[in-house]
XYZ file of C-alpha atoms in Angstrom:
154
model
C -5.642 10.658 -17.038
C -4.879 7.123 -18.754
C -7.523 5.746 -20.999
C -7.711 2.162 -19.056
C -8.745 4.465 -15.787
C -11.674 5.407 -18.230
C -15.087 4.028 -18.586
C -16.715 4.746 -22.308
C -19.633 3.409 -24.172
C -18.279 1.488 -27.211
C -20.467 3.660 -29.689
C -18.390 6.351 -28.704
C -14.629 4.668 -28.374
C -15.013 3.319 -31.516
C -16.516 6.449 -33.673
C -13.186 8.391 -31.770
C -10.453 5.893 -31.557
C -7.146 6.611 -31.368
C -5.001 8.802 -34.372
C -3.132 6.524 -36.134
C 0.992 7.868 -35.998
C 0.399 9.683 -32.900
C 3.966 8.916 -31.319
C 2.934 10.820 -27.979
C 0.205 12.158 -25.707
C -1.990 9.274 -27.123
C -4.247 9.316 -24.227
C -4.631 13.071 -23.780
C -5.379 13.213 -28.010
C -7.700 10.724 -27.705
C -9.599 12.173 -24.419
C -9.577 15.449 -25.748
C -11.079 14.172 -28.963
C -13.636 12.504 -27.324
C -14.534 15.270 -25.465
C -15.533 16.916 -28.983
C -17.395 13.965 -29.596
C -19.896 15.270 -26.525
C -18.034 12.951 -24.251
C -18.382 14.075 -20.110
C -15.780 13.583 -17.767
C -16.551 13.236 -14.017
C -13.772 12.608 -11.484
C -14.328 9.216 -8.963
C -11.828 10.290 -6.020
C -11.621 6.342 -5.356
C -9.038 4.453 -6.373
C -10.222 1.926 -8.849
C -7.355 1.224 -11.282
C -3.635 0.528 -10.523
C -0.404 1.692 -12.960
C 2.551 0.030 -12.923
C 4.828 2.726 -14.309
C 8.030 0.706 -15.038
C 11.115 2.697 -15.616
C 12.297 1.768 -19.137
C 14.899 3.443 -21.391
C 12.988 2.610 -24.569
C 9.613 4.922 -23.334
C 8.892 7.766 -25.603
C 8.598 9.444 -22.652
C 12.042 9.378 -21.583
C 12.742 11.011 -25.147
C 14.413 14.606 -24.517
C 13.251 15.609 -28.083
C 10.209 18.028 -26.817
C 9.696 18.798 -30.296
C 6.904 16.263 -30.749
C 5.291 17.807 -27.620
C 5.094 21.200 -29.017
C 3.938 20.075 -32.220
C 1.033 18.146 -30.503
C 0.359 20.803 -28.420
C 0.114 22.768 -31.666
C -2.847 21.371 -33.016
C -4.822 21.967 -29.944
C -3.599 25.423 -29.009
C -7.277 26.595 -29.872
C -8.960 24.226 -27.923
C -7.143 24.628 -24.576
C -7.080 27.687 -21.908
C -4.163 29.609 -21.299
C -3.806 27.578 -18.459
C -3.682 24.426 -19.889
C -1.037 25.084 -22.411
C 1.115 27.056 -19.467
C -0.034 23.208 -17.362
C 1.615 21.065 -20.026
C 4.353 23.119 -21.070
C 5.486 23.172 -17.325
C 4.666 19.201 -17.267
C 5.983 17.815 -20.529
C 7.974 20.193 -22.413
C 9.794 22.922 -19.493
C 11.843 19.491 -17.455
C 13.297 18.673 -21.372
C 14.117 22.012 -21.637
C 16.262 22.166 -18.759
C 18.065 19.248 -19.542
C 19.614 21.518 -22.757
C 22.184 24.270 -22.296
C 20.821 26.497 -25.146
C 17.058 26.069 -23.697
C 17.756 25.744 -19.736
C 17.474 29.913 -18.897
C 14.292 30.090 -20.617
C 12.920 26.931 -19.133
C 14.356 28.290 -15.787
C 11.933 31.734 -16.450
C 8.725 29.531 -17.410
C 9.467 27.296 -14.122
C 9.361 30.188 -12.042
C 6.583 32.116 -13.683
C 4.610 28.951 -13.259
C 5.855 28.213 -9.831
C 5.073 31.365 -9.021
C 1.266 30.868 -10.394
C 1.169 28.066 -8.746
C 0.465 26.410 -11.954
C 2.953 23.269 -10.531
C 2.782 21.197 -7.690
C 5.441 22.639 -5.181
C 7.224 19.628 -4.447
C 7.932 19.074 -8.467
C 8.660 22.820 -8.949
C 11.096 22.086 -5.822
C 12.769 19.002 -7.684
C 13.358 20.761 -10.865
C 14.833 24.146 -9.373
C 16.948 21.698 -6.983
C 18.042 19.767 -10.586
C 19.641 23.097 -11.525
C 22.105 24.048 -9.345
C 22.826 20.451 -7.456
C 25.389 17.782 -8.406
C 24.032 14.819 -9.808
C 24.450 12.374 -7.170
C 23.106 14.433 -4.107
C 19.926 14.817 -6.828
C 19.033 11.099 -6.747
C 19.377 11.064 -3.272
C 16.924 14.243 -3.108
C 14.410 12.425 -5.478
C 14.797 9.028 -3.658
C 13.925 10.832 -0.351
C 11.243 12.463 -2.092
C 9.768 9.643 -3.110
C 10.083 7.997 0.176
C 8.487 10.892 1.831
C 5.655 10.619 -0.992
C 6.380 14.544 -2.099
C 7.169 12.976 -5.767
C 5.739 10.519 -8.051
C 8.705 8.992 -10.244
């Protein structure tokens, strides 16, 4: 979820806020934090908001240093389920993984342990298995039909 898709009473926004030097998962900290504040969440299946999600090189998120994601996830390891720490690894920390030589073969076995717990949308499980043993070039055509097929958000 992003925070501008959420609606909050200003009482409660502004005894949370956000934590100052958080460089990542700003909107998940600040959710999650709210949630300890006695905050409720309840899902509107209607589109209400739209994200432009621009690809730019200078986005944290485009960082391959997963280190800040495991030391976020750190602090909340006793807050979240088994599941949800298996859910973000496999979302935020597992694609960076592959993307290093040392890490890649145990990012490989979480991928599949996750695929295989269906703990991953198939079509991104699909993409990142296909990333491993396909050149480069045929990958961007992959993702582009992907995308064009609406089997992959960018």
């Amino acid at each position: 979820m992003l925070t501008s898709t959420l609606l909050v009473s200003r009482s409660l926004a502004s005894r949370t806020l956000f934590k100052p030097g958080l460089v990542k998962h700003q909107d998940l900290d600040f959710m999650l934090r709210l949630e300890q504040q006695g905050a409720q969440f309840i899902f509107v299946p209607e589109i209400l908001a739209i994200w432009h999600n621009e690809v730019r090189s200078d986005r944290i998120s485009r960082n391959r240093n997963y280190q800040i994601s495991l030391d976020w996830l750190d602090t909340w390891r006793e807050q979240l389920s088994e599941r949800a720490i298996q859910g973000f690894m496999l979302k935020e920390i597992v694609p960076k993984m592959l993307l290093n030589e040392h890490d890649k073969p145990k990012a490989v076995k979480m991928l599949l342990a996750g695929g295989c717990d269906r703990l991953i949308p198939f079509p991104r499980f699909l993409f990142l298995m296909i990333r491993q043993a396909v050149p480069r070039k045929f990958q961007l055509w992959l993702k582009a039909l992907f995308q064009q097929l609406k089997l992959l958000a960018n």
